[in-house]
GROMACS .gro file of C-alpha atoms in nm:
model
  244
    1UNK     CA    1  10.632   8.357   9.079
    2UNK     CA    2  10.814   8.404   8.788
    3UNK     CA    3  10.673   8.582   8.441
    4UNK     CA    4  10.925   8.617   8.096
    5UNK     CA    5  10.966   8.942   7.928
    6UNK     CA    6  10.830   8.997   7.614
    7UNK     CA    7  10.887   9.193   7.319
    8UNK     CA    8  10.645   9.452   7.156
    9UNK     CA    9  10.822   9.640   6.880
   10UNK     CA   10  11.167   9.793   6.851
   11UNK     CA   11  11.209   9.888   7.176
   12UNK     CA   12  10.888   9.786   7.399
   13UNK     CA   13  10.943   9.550   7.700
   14UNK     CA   14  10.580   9.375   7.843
   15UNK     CA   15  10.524   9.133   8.131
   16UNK     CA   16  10.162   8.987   8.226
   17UNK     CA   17  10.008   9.040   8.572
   18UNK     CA   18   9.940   8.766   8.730
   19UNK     CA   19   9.566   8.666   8.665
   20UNK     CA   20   9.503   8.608   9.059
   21UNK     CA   21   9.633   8.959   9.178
   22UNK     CA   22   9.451   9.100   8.854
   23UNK     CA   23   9.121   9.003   8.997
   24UNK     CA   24   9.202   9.060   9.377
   25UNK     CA   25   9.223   9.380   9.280
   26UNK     CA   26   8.968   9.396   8.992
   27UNK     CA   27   9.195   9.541   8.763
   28UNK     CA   28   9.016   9.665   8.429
   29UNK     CA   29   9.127   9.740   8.069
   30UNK     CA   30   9.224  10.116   8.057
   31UNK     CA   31   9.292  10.139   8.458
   32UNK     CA   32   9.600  10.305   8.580
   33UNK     CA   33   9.849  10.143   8.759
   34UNK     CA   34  10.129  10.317   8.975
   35UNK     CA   35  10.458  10.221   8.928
   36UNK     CA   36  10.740  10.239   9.173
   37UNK     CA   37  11.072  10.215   9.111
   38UNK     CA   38  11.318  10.080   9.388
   39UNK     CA   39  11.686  10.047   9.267
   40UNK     CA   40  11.638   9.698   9.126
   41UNK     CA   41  11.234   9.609   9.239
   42UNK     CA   42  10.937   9.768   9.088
   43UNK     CA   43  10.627   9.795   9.315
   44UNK     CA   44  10.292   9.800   9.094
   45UNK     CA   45  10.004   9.867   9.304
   46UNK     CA   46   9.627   9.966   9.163
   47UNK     CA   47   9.595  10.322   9.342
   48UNK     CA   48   9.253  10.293   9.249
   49UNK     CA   49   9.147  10.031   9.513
   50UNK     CA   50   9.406  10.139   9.713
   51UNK     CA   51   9.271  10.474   9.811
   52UNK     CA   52   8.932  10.354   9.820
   53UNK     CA   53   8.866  10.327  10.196
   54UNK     CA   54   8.519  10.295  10.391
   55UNK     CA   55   8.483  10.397  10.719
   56UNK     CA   56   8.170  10.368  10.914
   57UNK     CA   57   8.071  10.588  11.250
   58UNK     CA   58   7.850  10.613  11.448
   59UNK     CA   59   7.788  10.950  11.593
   60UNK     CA   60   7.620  11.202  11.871
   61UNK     CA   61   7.615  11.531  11.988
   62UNK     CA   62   7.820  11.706  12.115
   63UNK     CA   63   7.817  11.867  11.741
   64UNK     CA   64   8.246  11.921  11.815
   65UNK     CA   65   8.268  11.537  11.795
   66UNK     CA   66   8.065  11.464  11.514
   67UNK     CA   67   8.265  11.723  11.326
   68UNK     CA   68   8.619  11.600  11.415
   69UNK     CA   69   8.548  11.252  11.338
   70UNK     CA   70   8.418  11.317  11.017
   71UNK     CA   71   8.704  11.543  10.925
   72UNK     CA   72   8.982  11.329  11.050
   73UNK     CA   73   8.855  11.052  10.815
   74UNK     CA   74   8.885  11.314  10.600
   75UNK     CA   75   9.216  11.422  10.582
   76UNK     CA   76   9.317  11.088  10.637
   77UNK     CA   77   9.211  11.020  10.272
   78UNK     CA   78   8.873  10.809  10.305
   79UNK     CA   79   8.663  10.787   9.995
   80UNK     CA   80   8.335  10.699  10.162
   81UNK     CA   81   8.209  10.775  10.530
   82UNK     CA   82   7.907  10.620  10.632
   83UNK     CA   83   7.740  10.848  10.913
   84UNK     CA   84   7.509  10.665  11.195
   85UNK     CA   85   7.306  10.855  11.400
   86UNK     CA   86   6.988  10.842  11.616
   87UNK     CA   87   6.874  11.161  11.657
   88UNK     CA   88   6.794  11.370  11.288
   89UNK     CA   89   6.857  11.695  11.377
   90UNK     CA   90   7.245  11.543  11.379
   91UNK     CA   91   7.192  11.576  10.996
   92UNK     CA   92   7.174  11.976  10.995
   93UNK     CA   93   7.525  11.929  11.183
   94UNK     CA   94   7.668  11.726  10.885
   95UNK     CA   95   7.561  11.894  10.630
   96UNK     CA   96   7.693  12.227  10.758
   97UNK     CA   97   8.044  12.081  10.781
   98UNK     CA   98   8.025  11.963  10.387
   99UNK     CA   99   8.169  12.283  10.246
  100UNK     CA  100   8.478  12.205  10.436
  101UNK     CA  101   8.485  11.902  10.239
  102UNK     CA  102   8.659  11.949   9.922
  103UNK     CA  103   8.525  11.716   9.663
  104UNK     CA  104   8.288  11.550   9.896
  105UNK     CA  105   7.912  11.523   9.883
  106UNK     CA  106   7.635  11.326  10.063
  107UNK     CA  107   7.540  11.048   9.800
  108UNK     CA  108   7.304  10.864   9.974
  109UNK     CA  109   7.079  10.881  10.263
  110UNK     CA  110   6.796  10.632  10.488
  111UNK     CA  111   6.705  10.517  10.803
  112UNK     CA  112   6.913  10.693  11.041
  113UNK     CA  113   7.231  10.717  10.818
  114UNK     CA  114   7.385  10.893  10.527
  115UNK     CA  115   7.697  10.841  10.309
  116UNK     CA  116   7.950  11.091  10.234
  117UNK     CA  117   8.205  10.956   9.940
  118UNK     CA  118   8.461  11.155   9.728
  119UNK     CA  119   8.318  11.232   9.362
  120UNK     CA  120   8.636  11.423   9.244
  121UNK     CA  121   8.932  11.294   9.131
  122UNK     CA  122   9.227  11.436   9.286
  123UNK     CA  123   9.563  11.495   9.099
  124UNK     CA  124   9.891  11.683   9.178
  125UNK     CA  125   9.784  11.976   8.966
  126UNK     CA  126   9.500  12.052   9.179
  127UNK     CA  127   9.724  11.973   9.490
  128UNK     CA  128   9.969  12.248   9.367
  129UNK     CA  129   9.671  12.551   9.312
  130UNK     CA  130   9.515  12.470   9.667
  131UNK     CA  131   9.829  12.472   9.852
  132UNK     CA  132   9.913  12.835   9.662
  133UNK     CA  133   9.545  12.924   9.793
  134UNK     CA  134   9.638  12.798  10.105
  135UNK     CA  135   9.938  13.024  10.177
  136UNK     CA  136   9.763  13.342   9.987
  137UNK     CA  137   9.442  13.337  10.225
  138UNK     CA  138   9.687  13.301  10.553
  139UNK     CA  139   9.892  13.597  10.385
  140UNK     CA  140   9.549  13.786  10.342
  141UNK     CA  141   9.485  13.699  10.648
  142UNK     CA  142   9.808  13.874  10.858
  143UNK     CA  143   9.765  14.179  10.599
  144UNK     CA  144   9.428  14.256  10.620
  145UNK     CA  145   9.408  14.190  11.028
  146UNK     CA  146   9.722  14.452  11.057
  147UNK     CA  147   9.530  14.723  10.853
  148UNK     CA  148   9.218  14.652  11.031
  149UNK     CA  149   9.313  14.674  11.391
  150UNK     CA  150   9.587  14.943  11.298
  151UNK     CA  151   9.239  15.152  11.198
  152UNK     CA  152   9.060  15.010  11.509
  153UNK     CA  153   8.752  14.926  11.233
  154UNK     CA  154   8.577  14.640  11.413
  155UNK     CA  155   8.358  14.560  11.103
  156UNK     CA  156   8.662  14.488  10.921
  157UNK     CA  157   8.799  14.238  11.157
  158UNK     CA  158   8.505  14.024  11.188
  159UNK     CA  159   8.502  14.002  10.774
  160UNK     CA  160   8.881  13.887  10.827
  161UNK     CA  161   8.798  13.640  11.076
  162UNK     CA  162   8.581  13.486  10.822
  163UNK     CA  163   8.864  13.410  10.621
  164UNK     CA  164   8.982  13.117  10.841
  165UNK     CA  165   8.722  12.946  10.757
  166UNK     CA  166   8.822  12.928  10.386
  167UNK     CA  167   9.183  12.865  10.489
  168UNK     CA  168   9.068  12.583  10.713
  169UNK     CA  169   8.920  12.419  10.388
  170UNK     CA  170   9.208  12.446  10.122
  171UNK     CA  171   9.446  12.289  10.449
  172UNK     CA  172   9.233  11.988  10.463
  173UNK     CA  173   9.208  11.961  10.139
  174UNK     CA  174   9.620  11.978  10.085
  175UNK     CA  175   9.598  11.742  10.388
  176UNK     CA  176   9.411  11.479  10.224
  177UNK     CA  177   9.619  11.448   9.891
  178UNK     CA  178   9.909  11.432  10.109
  179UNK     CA  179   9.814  11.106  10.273
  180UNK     CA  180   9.655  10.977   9.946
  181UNK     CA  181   9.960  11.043   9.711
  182UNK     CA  182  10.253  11.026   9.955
  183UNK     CA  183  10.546  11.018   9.813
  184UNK     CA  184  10.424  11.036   9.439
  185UNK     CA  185  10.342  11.372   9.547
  186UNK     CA  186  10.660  11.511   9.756
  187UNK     CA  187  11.008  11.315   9.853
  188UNK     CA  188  10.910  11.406  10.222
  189UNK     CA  189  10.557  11.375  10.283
  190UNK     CA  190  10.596  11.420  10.664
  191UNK     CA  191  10.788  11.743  10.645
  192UNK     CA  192  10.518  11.890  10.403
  193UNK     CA  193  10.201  11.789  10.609
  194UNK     CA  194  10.388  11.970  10.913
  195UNK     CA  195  10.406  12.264  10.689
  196UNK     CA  196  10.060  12.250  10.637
  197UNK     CA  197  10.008  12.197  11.020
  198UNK     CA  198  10.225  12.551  11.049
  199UNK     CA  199  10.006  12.733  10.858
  200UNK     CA  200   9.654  12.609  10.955
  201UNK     CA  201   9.834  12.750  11.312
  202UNK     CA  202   9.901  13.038  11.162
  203UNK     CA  203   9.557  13.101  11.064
  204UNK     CA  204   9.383  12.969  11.431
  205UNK     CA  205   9.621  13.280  11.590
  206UNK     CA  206   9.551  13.540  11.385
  207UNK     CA  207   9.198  13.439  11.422
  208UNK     CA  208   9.218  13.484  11.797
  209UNK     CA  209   9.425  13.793  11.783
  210UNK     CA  210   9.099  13.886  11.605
  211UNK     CA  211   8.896  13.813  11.855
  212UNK     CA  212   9.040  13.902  12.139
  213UNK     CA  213   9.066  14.300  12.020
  214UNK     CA  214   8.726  14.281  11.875
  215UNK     CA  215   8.614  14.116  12.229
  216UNK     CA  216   8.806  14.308  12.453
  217UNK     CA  217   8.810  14.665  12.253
  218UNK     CA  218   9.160  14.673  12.280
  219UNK     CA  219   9.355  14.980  12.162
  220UNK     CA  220   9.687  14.830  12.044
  221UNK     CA  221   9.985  15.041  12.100
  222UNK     CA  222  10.219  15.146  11.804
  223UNK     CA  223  10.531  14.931  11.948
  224UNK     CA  224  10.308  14.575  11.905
  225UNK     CA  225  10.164  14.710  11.538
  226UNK     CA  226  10.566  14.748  11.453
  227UNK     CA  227  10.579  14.368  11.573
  228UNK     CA  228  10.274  14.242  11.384
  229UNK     CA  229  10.390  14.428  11.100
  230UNK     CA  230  10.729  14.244  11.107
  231UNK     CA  231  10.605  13.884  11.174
  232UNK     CA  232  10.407  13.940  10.869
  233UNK     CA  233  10.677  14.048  10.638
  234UNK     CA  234  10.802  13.713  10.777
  235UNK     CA  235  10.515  13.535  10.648
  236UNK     CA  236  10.572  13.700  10.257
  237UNK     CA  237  10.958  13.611  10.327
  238UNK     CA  238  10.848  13.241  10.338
  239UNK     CA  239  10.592  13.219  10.080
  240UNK     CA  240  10.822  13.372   9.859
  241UNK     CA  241  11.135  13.146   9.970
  242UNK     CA  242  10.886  12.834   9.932
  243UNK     CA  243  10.812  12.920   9.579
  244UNK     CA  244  11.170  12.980   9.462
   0.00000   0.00000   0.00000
C-alpha cells in the first residue's frame, strides 16, 4: 500500500489513512492517534480501541477468587468486566472490592450479572501523582509502625495496618497504566512494574510485622527497633534517590 505526501502550508507534511483500516478501527474526526517512531517506520495505532478490552467471568465463592480474578483483569488494563454469577449474595463481594478499583464503577446490572467498565480517562499526569502516593503511604507506613510498636500502643498499630489497604489501591492503579501505556509511559516498562511489585511487598510485610506484635503481644527489644529504624531510613534513601 502506498499513499503520496502532501503539502499543507509552509512547512506541513499530510498522508491519508487508508479508508479500510479507518473503519476497522472506527476512527472518528477529533480522535487521537498514537504515533510511534521507529528509526525509519512510524507505527500509528488508535489507542482508543486498543485499550478497550472485554473480559467476561464467570464467578463463585470462595470470595478470594472472585476478588483476584476481578483484580487481575484489572491491572492488566481491561476497560469492561462482565461478572457472572449464580448466587446474589456474590454481589455484596464485588461491590466491596470496587474502592480498590481506581476509576472503575458498576455500570450496569441484570439477571445474574453486572458490568464493571473504566469511566476515567487515564493519562501520565495522573500516573505520576499516584505513584508519589504510592511510595508516601508505604513510607507512612514503616514510620508510623516504628513509632507505634516502639510505644507498644496497640490502637495505633491496627490504624496503621489500615493503611495497606490504601497502598494496595494506588499500586493497582500504577499497575494498570503501566500495561495500558507501556512504553509511552517509561523506556522500561518491565523494570518499573517490578518496582511497583517491591513496594506493594513492602507494604504486605510491614502489615504482618503489624500483626504479628499486635497478635502475639510481643515486646520488641531495643536491638530489632535499631534495625527497623534503619531499614526505614532505607526506604526515605530510595524515595528520595527515585525522585532525583
Amino acid at each position: 500500500m502506498k499513499r503520496k505526501v502532501a503539502k499543507i502550508g509552509p512547512s506541513t507534511l499530510m498522508v491519508s489513512l487508508p479508508s479500510q483500516w479507518v473503519k476497522a478501527n472506527n476512527v472518528k474526526k477529533g480522535d487521537e492517534l498514537h504515533v510511534e517512531e521507529d528509526r525509519h517506520i512510524l507505527k500509528i495505532s488508535h489507542r482508543i480501541n486498543q485499550n478497550r478490552t472485554r473480559h467476561e467471568i464467570y464467578v463463585k465463592k470462595p470470595k478470594r477468587l472472585i476478588t483476584r480474578s476481578i483484580y487481575n483483569l484489572y491491572r492488566k488494563g481491561a476497560y469492561e468486566i462482565k461478572v457472572r454469577y449464580d448466587d446474589p449474595i456474590i454481589i455484596k463481594d464485588i461491590q466491596a472490592c470496587l474502592p480498590m478499583l481506581m476509576g472503575f464503577d458498576i455500570t450496569d446490572q441484570g439477571n445474574n450479572f453486572l458490568t464493571l467498565r473504566s469511566i476515567m480517562k487515564i493519562d501520565e499526569e495522573q500516573f505520576s501523582s499516584t505513584l508519589r502516593r504510592l511510595f508516601l503511604v508505604t513510607k507512612s507506613l514503616a514510620e508510623e509502625s516504628y513509632l507505634a510498636i516502639k510505644k507498644g500502643d496497640i490502637t495505633a498499630l491496627e490504624g496503621v495496618i489500615e493503611l495497606e489497604t490504601i497502598q494496595n489501591k494506588y499500586y493497582m492503579f500504577c499497575c494498570r497504566v503501566v500495561n495500558l501505556k507501556a512504553k509511552t509511559l517509561t523506556p522500561f516498562p518491565n523494570l518499573m512494574y517490578l518496582m511497583l511489585q517491591r513496594l506493594e511487598d513492602l507494604a504486605d510485610d510491614y502489615k504482618y510485622i503489624c500483626r504479628y506484635v499486635i497478635e502475639r503481644k510481643v515486646k520488641v527489644s531495643n536491638a530489632t527497633l535499631m534495625y527497623y529504624k534503619e531499614i526505614n531510613l532505607l526506604l526515605n534513601e530510595l524515595y528520595k534517590l527515585y525522585y532525583k
